[in-house]
Amino acid sequence: MKITLNVNGKSTTIDADDAQMPLLYALRDNLGLHGPRFGCGLGQCGACTVHVDGNAVRSCLMPVGAAAGKKVVTLEGLGTPGKPHPLQAAFIEEQAVQCGYCINGIIMQAAALLETNKKPSDDQIKAALAGNLCRCGTHLRIVRAIKRASGTVA
Ligand code: FES
Ligand code: FES
């Protein structure tokens, strides 16, 4: 079946065998967008997070059919190497990435947070990211990068 998606501001039609296929698979396999990662596939790690109509969503759980007609934004749509999103620039500035596997989800979750709370406190950042698992050790830098992006770090 044909499913039309709006991804990163562009309308695109994919062929899918099943409208219940996870949106994550369509993004990665059909559209070649490898920002969103497959971690657990169960909604438990956050590595696959994208924005759907402005909300942070676990794309491993959302059926691709449910995303039709909605605005999907992936890490690739947040910014570009030449014009990065403030969060992307701040993560580089703070060197807040170790292996990087979780970082797509953390940046997308943090971007959704900053849309509703421009200057979150440390506790608000930690609460917003509580469902994004990182097995490495840059947690303090991640919080600092989000604060940098929000303009609360010198
Ligand atoms: S891969 Fe989606 S939450 Fe883990
Ligand atoms: S940087 Fe490695 S899992 Fe988070």
JSON list of C-alpha atoms and ligand atoms in Angstrom, two decimals:
[
{"chain": "A", "resi": 1, "resn": "MET", "atom": "CA", "xyz": [0.00, 0.00, 0.00]},
{"chain": "A", "resi": 2, "resn": "LYS", "atom": "CA", "xyz": [1.02, 3.61, -0.53]},
{"chain": "A", "resi": 3, "resn": "ILE", "atom": "CA", "xyz": [1.34, 5.83, 2.51]},
{"chain": "A", "resi": 4, "resn": "THR", "atom": "CA", "xyz": [2.04, 9.55, 2.18]},
{"chain": "A", "resi": 5, "resn": "LEU", "atom": "CA", "xyz": [4.12, 11.11, 4.91]},
{"chain": "A", "resi": 6, "resn": "ASN", "atom": "CA", "xyz": [5.26, 14.65, 5.57]},
{"chain": "A", "resi": 7, "resn": "VAL", "atom": "CA", "xyz": [8.83, 14.35, 6.81]},
{"chain": "A", "resi": 8, "resn": "ASN", "atom": "CA", "xyz": [11.11, 17.30, 7.46]},
{"chain": "A", "resi": 9, "resn": "GLY", "atom": "CA", "xyz": [8.83, 19.58, 5.48]},
{"chain": "A", "resi": 10, "resn": "LYS", "atom": "CA", "xyz": [8.62, 17.38, 2.40]},
{"chain": "A", "resi": 11, "resn": "SER", "atom": "CA", "xyz": [5.73, 15.22, 1.28]},
{"chain": "A", "resi": 12, "resn": "THR", "atom": "CA", "xyz": [6.82, 11.73, 0.34]},
{"chain": "A", "resi": 13, "resn": "THR", "atom": "CA", "xyz": [5.00, 8.53, -0.52]},
{"chain": "A", "resi": 14, "resn": "ILE", "atom": "CA", "xyz": [6.32, 5.15, 0.54]},
{"chain": "A", "resi": 15, "resn": "ASP", "atom": "CA", "xyz": [5.35, 1.58, -0.27]},
{"chain": "A", "resi": 16, "resn": "ALA", "atom": "CA", "xyz": [4.56, -0.37, 2.88]},
{"chain": "A", "resi": 17, "resn": "ASP", "atom": "CA", "xyz": [3.27, -3.93, 3.25]},
{"chain": "A", "resi": 18, "resn": "ASP", "atom": "CA", "xyz": [1.54, -3.08, 6.48]},
{"chain": "A", "resi": 19, "resn": "ALA", "atom": "CA", "xyz": [0.25, 0.22, 7.88]},
{"chain": "A", "resi": 20, "resn": "GLN", "atom": "CA", "xyz": [1.13, -1.16, 11.32]},
{"chain": "A", "resi": 21, "resn": "MET", "atom": "CA", "xyz": [4.85, -1.15, 10.46]},
{"chain": "A", "resi": 22, "resn": "PRO", "atom": "CA", "xyz": [6.69, 1.10, 12.91]},
{"chain": "A", "resi": 23, "resn": "LEU", "atom": "CA", "xyz": [7.28, 4.64, 11.69]},
{"chain": "A", "resi": 24, "resn": "LEU", "atom": "CA", "xyz": [10.94, 4.09, 12.64]},
{"chain": "A", "resi": 25, "resn": "TYR", "atom": "CA", "xyz": [11.35, 1.46, 9.92]},
{"chain": "A", "resi": 26, "resn": "ALA", "atom": "CA", "xyz": [9.82, 3.76, 7.30]},
{"chain": "A", "resi": 27, "resn": "LEU", "atom": "CA", "xyz": [12.15, 6.59, 8.29]},
{"chain": "A", "resi": 28, "resn": "ARG", "atom": "CA", "xyz": [15.28, 4.48, 8.33]},
{"chain": "A", "resi": 29, "resn": "ASP", "atom": "CA", "xyz": [14.63, 1.87, 5.67]},
{"chain": "A", "resi": 30, "resn": "ASN", "atom": "CA", "xyz": [12.34, 3.61, 3.20]},
{"chain": "A", "resi": 31, "resn": "LEU", "atom": "CA", "xyz": [13.62, 7.16, 3.53]},
{"chain": "A", "resi": 32, "resn": "GLY", "atom": "CA", "xyz": [17.25, 6.60, 4.57]},
{"chain": "A", "resi": 33, "resn": "LEU", "atom": "CA", "xyz": [16.98, 8.86, 7.61]},
{"chain": "A", "resi": 34, "resn": "HIS", "atom": "CA", "xyz": [19.36, 7.30, 10.12]},
{"chain": "A", "resi": 35, "resn": "GLY", "atom": "CA", "xyz": [19.14, 9.95, 12.85]},
{"chain": "A", "resi": 36, "resn": "PRO", "atom": "CA", "xyz": [16.42, 7.99, 14.65]},
{"chain": "A", "resi": 37, "resn": "ARG", "atom": "CA", "xyz": [17.98, 4.81, 16.08]},
{"chain": "A", "resi": 38, "resn": "PHE", "atom": "CA", "xyz": [16.62, 1.37, 16.82]},
{"chain": "A", "resi": 39, "resn": "GLY", "atom": "CA", "xyz": [17.43, 0.67, 20.45]},
{"chain": "A", "resi": 40, "resn": "CYS", "atom": "CA", "xyz": [14.89, -1.48, 22.25]},
{"chain": "A", "resi": 41, "resn": "GLY", "atom": "CA", "xyz": [11.99, -1.41, 19.80]},
{"chain": "A", "resi": 42, "resn": "LEU", "atom": "CA", "xyz": [9.70, -1.42, 22.84]},
{"chain": "A", "resi": 43, "resn": "GLY", "atom": "CA", "xyz": [9.29, 2.23, 23.73]},
{"chain": "A", "resi": 44, "resn": "GLN", "atom": "CA", "xyz": [11.70, 1.94, 26.64]},
{"chain": "A", "resi": 45, "resn": "CYS", "atom": "CA", "xyz": [14.94, 3.64, 25.61]},
{"chain": "A", "resi": 46, "resn": "GLY", "atom": "CA", "xyz": [14.05, 6.75, 23.57]},
{"chain": "A", "resi": 47, "resn": "ALA", "atom": "CA", "xyz": [16.72, 6.26, 20.89]},
{"chain": "A", "resi": 48, "resn": "CYS", "atom": "CA", "xyz": [14.09, 6.38, 18.14]},
{"chain": "A", "resi": 49, "resn": "THR", "atom": "CA", "xyz": [12.48, 9.67, 19.20]},
{"chain": "A", "resi": 50, "resn": "VAL", "atom": "CA", "xyz": [11.13, 11.99, 16.50]},
{"chain": "A", "resi": 51, "resn": "HIS", "atom": "CA", "xyz": [8.64, 14.84, 16.56]},
{"chain": "A", "resi": 52, "resn": "VAL", "atom": "CA", "xyz": [5.11, 14.26, 15.31]},
{"chain": "A", "resi": 53, "resn": "ASP", "atom": "CA", "xyz": [3.05, 17.43, 15.11]},
{"chain": "A", "resi": 54, "resn": "GLY", "atom": "CA", "xyz": [5.55, 19.01, 17.51]},
{"chain": "A", "resi": 55, "resn": "ASN", "atom": "CA", "xyz": [5.44, 16.28, 20.16]},
{"chain": "A", "resi": 56, "resn": "ALA", "atom": "CA", "xyz": [8.31, 13.92, 21.01]},
{"chain": "A", "resi": 57, "resn": "VAL", "atom": "CA", "xyz": [7.17, 10.45, 19.97]},
{"chain": "A", "resi": 58, "resn": "ARG", "atom": "CA", "xyz": [8.75, 6.99, 20.11]},
{"chain": "A", "resi": 59, "resn": "SER", "atom": "CA", "xyz": [8.82, 6.08, 16.44]},
{"chain": "A", "resi": 60, "resn": "CYS", "atom": "CA", "xyz": [9.36, 2.39, 17.20]},
{"chain": "A", "resi": 61, "resn": "LEU", "atom": "CA", "xyz": [5.86, 2.28, 18.68]},
{"chain": "A", "resi": 62, "resn": "MET", "atom": "CA", "xyz": [3.97, 4.51, 16.26]},
{"chain": "A", "resi": 63, "resn": "PRO", "atom": "CA", "xyz": [2.48, 2.70, 13.27]},
{"chain": "A", "resi": 64, "resn": "VAL", "atom": "CA", "xyz": [3.50, 4.37, 10.03]},
{"chain": "A", "resi": 65, "resn": "GLY", "atom": "CA", "xyz": [-0.16, 4.57, 9.04]},
{"chain": "A", "resi": 66, "resn": "ALA", "atom": "CA", "xyz": [-0.85, 6.71, 12.10]},
{"chain": "A", "resi": 67, "resn": "ALA", "atom": "CA", "xyz": [1.75, 9.23, 10.98]},
{"chain": "A", "resi": 68, "resn": "ALA", "atom": "CA", "xyz": [0.05, 9.89, 7.63]},
{"chain": "A", "resi": 69, "resn": "GLY", "atom": "CA", "xyz": [-1.21, 13.46, 7.45]},
{"chain": "A", "resi": 70, "resn": "LYS", "atom": "CA", "xyz": [0.95, 14.57, 10.38]},
{"chain": "A", "resi": 71, "resn": "LYS", "atom": "CA", "xyz": [4.17, 16.57, 10.39]},
{"chain": "A", "resi": 72, "resn": "VAL", "atom": "CA", "xyz": [7.15, 14.36, 11.21]},
{"chain": "A", "resi": 73, "resn": "VAL", "atom": "CA", "xyz": [10.52, 15.93, 12.03]},
{"chain": "A", "resi": 74, "resn": "THR", "atom": "CA", "xyz": [13.67, 13.89, 12.52]},
{"chain": "A", "resi": 75, "resn": "LEU", "atom": "CA", "xyz": [17.12, 14.91, 13.74]},
{"chain": "A", "resi": 76, "resn": "GLU", "atom": "CA", "xyz": [17.99, 15.64, 10.11]},
{"chain": "A", "resi": 77, "resn": "GLY", "atom": "CA", "xyz": [15.13, 18.13, 9.93]},
{"chain": "A", "resi": 78, "resn": "LEU", "atom": "CA", "xyz": [16.08, 19.92, 13.12]},
{"chain": "A", "resi": 79, "resn": "GLY", "atom": "CA", "xyz": [19.20, 21.47, 11.62]},
{"chain": "A", "resi": 80, "resn": "THR", "atom": "CA", "xyz": [21.96, 20.94, 9.10]},
{"chain": "A", "resi": 81, "resn": "PRO", "atom": "CA", "xyz": [25.75, 20.81, 9.43]},
{"chain": "A", "resi": 82, "resn": "GLY", "atom": "CA", "xyz": [25.85, 24.33, 7.98]},
{"chain": "A", "resi": 83, "resn": "LYS", "atom": "CA", "xyz": [22.96, 25.62, 10.07]},
{"chain": "A", "resi": 84, "resn": "PRO", "atom": "CA", "xyz": [22.66, 23.43, 13.17]},
{"chain": "A", "resi": 85, "resn": "HIS", "atom": "CA", "xyz": [19.85, 23.70, 15.70]},
{"chain": "A", "resi": 86, "resn": "PRO", "atom": "CA", "xyz": [21.11, 25.39, 18.90]},
{"chain": "A", "resi": 87, "resn": "LEU", "atom": "CA", "xyz": [20.97, 22.01, 20.63]},
{"chain": "A", "resi": 88, "resn": "GLN", "atom": "CA", "xyz": [23.08, 20.35, 17.94]},
{"chain": "A", "resi": 89, "resn": "ALA", "atom": "CA", "xyz": [25.63, 23.17, 18.17]},
{"chain": "A", "resi": 90, "resn": "ALA", "atom": "CA", "xyz": [25.64, 23.00, 21.97]},
{"chain": "A", "resi": 91, "resn": "PHE", "atom": "CA", "xyz": [26.18, 19.23, 22.04]},
{"chain": "A", "resi": 92, "resn": "ILE", "atom": "CA", "xyz": [29.26, 19.71, 19.86]},
{"chain": "A", "resi": 93, "resn": "GLU", "atom": "CA", "xyz": [30.44, 22.68, 21.92]},
{"chain": "A", "resi": 94, "resn": "GLU", "atom": "CA", "xyz": [30.12, 20.72, 25.17]},
{"chain": "A", "resi": 95, "resn": "GLN", "atom": "CA", "xyz": [31.42, 17.47, 23.62]},
{"chain": "A", "resi": 96, "resn": "ALA", "atom": "CA", "xyz": [28.37, 15.84, 25.18]},
{"chain": "A", "resi": 97, "resn": "VAL", "atom": "CA", "xyz": [28.49, 12.67, 23.11]},
{"chain": "A", "resi": 98, "resn": "GLN", "atom": "CA", "xyz": [30.28, 9.44, 23.93]},
{"chain": "A", "resi": 99, "resn": "CYS", "atom": "CA", "xyz": [29.17, 6.56, 21.69]},
{"chain": "A", "resi": 100, "resn": "GLY", "atom": "CA", "xyz": [26.31, 8.69, 20.39]},
{"chain": "A", "resi": 101, "resn": "TYR", "atom": "CA", "xyz": [23.68, 5.99, 20.14]},
{"chain": "A", "resi": 102, "resn": "CYS", "atom": "CA", "xyz": [21.20, 7.71, 22.46]},
{"chain": "A", "resi": 103, "resn": "ILE", "atom": "CA", "xyz": [21.88, 11.25, 21.34]},
{"chain": "A", "resi": 104, "resn": "ASN", "atom": "CA", "xyz": [19.25, 11.42, 18.60]},
{"chain": "A", "resi": 105, "resn": "GLY", "atom": "CA", "xyz": [16.58, 10.74, 21.20]},
{"chain": "A", "resi": 106, "resn": "ILE", "atom": "CA", "xyz": [18.06, 13.05, 23.77]},
{"chain": "A", "resi": 107, "resn": "ILE", "atom": "CA", "xyz": [18.29, 15.98, 21.37]},
{"chain": "A", "resi": 108, "resn": "MET", "atom": "CA", "xyz": [14.78, 15.41, 20.00]},
{"chain": "A", "resi": 109, "resn": "GLN", "atom": "CA", "xyz": [13.34, 15.09, 23.52]},
{"chain": "A", "resi": 110, "resn": "ALA", "atom": "CA", "xyz": [15.23, 18.20, 24.64]},
{"chain": "A", "resi": 111, "resn": "ALA", "atom": "CA", "xyz": [14.06, 20.14, 21.56]},
{"chain": "A", "resi": 112, "resn": "ALA", "atom": "CA", "xyz": [10.46, 19.35, 22.48]},
{"chain": "A", "resi": 113, "resn": "LEU", "atom": "CA", "xyz": [11.18, 20.50, 26.04]},
{"chain": "A", "resi": 114, "resn": "LEU", "atom": "CA", "xyz": [12.65, 23.81, 24.88]},
{"chain": "A", "resi": 115, "resn": "GLU", "atom": "CA", "xyz": [9.56, 24.47, 22.76]},
{"chain": "A", "resi": 116, "resn": "THR", "atom": "CA", "xyz": [7.45, 24.66, 25.92]},
{"chain": "A", "resi": 117, "resn": "ASN", "atom": "CA", "xyz": [10.08, 25.70, 28.48]},
{"chain": "A", "resi": 118, "resn": "LYS", "atom": "CA", "xyz": [12.71, 28.05, 27.07]},
{"chain": "A", "resi": 119, "resn": "LYS", "atom": "CA", "xyz": [14.92, 28.04, 30.18]},
{"chain": "A", "resi": 120, "resn": "PRO", "atom": "CA", "xyz": [14.49, 24.73, 32.01]},
{"chain": "A", "resi": 121, "resn": "SER", "atom": "CA", "xyz": [16.20, 24.08, 35.33]},
{"chain": "A", "resi": 122, "resn": "ASP", "atom": "CA", "xyz": [18.53, 21.12, 35.85]},
{"chain": "A", "resi": 123, "resn": "ASP", "atom": "CA", "xyz": [15.69, 19.23, 37.55]},
{"chain": "A", "resi": 124, "resn": "GLN", "atom": "CA", "xyz": [13.27, 19.96, 34.70]},
{"chain": "A", "resi": 125, "resn": "ILE", "atom": "CA", "xyz": [15.83, 18.75, 32.15]},
{"chain": "A", "resi": 126, "resn": "LYS", "atom": "CA", "xyz": [16.45, 15.57, 34.12]},
{"chain": "A", "resi": 127, "resn": "ALA", "atom": "CA", "xyz": [12.72, 14.94, 34.46]},
{"chain": "A", "resi": 128, "resn": "ALA", "atom": "CA", "xyz": [12.16, 15.49, 30.72]},
{"chain": "A", "resi": 129, "resn": "LEU", "atom": "CA", "xyz": [14.96, 13.05, 29.87]},
{"chain": "A", "resi": 130, "resn": "ALA", "atom": "CA", "xyz": [14.09, 10.42, 32.47]},
{"chain": "A", "resi": 131, "resn": "GLY", "atom": "CA", "xyz": [12.84, 8.07, 29.75]},
{"chain": "A", "resi": 132, "resn": "ASN", "atom": "CA", "xyz": [15.90, 8.48, 27.51]},
{"chain": "A", "resi": 133, "resn": "LEU", "atom": "CA", "xyz": [18.49, 5.90, 28.42]},
{"chain": "A", "resi": 134, "resn": "CYS", "atom": "CA", "xyz": [22.21, 6.52, 27.95]},
{"chain": "A", "resi": 135, "resn": "ARG", "atom": "CA", "xyz": [24.58, 3.70, 28.72]},
{"chain": "A", "resi": 136, "resn": "CYS", "atom": "CA", "xyz": [27.64, 5.93, 28.47]},
{"chain": "A", "resi": 137, "resn": "GLY", "atom": "CA", "xyz": [28.84, 8.56, 30.89]},
{"chain": "A", "resi": 138, "resn": "THR", "atom": "CA", "xyz": [28.21, 12.06, 29.60]},
{"chain": "A", "resi": 139, "resn": "HIS", "atom": "CA", "xyz": [25.06, 12.83, 31.58]},
{"chain": "A", "resi": 140, "resn": "LEU", "atom": "CA", "xyz": [26.42, 16.00, 33.17]},
{"chain": "A", "resi": 141, "resn": "ARG", "atom": "CA", "xyz": [27.62, 17.28, 29.81]},
{"chain": "A", "resi": 142, "resn": "ILE", "atom": "CA", "xyz": [24.23, 16.49, 28.27]},
{"chain": "A", "resi": 143, "resn": "VAL", "atom": "CA", "xyz": [22.48, 18.66, 30.88]},
{"chain": "A", "resi": 144, "resn": "ARG", "atom": "CA", "xyz": [25.05, 21.40, 30.37]},
{"chain": "A", "resi": 145, "resn": "ALA", "atom": "CA", "xyz": [24.60, 21.28, 26.59]},
{"chain": "A", "resi": 146, "resn": "ILE", "atom": "CA", "xyz": [20.84, 21.67, 26.95]},
{"chain": "A", "resi": 147, "resn": "LYS", "atom": "CA", "xyz": [21.39, 24.61, 29.28]},
{"chain": "A", "resi": 148, "resn": "ARG", "atom": "CA", "xyz": [23.84, 26.10, 26.78]},
{"chain": "A", "resi": 149, "resn": "ALA", "atom": "CA", "xyz": [21.25, 25.80, 24.03]},
{"chain": "A", "resi": 150, "resn": "SER", "atom": "CA", "xyz": [18.72, 27.53, 26.26]},
{"chain": "A", "resi": 151, "resn": "GLY", "atom": "CA", "xyz": [21.16, 30.38, 26.91]},
{"chain": "A", "resi": 152, "resn": "THR", "atom": "CA", "xyz": [21.66, 29.67, 30.60]},
{"chain": "A", "resi": 153, "resn": "VAL", "atom": "CA", "xyz": [25.33, 28.66, 30.38]},
{"chain": "A", "resi": 154, "resn": "ALA", "atom": "CA", "xyz": [28.01, 31.30, 29.86]},
{"chain": "B", "resi": 1, "resn": "FES", "atom": "S1", "xyz": [13.89, 2.04, 20.08]},
{"chain": "B", "resi": 1, "resn": "FES", "atom": "FE1", "xyz": [12.09, 3.16, 20.45]},
{"chain": "B", "resi": 1, "resn": "FES", "atom": "S2", "xyz": [12.11, 3.52, 22.59]},
{"chain": "B", "resi": 1, "resn": "FES", "atom": "FE2", "xyz": [13.80, 2.19, 22.26]},
{"chain": "B", "resi": 2, "resn": "FES", "atom": "S1", "xyz": [26.39, 8.48, 24.49]},
{"chain": "B", "resi": 2, "resn": "FES", "atom": "FE1", "xyz": [26.48, 6.31, 24.41]},
{"chain": "B", "resi": 2, "resn": "FES", "atom": "S2", "xyz": [24.46, 5.64, 24.92]},
{"chain": "B", "resi": 2, "resn": "FES", "atom": "FE2", "xyz": [24.46, 7.76, 25.29]}
]
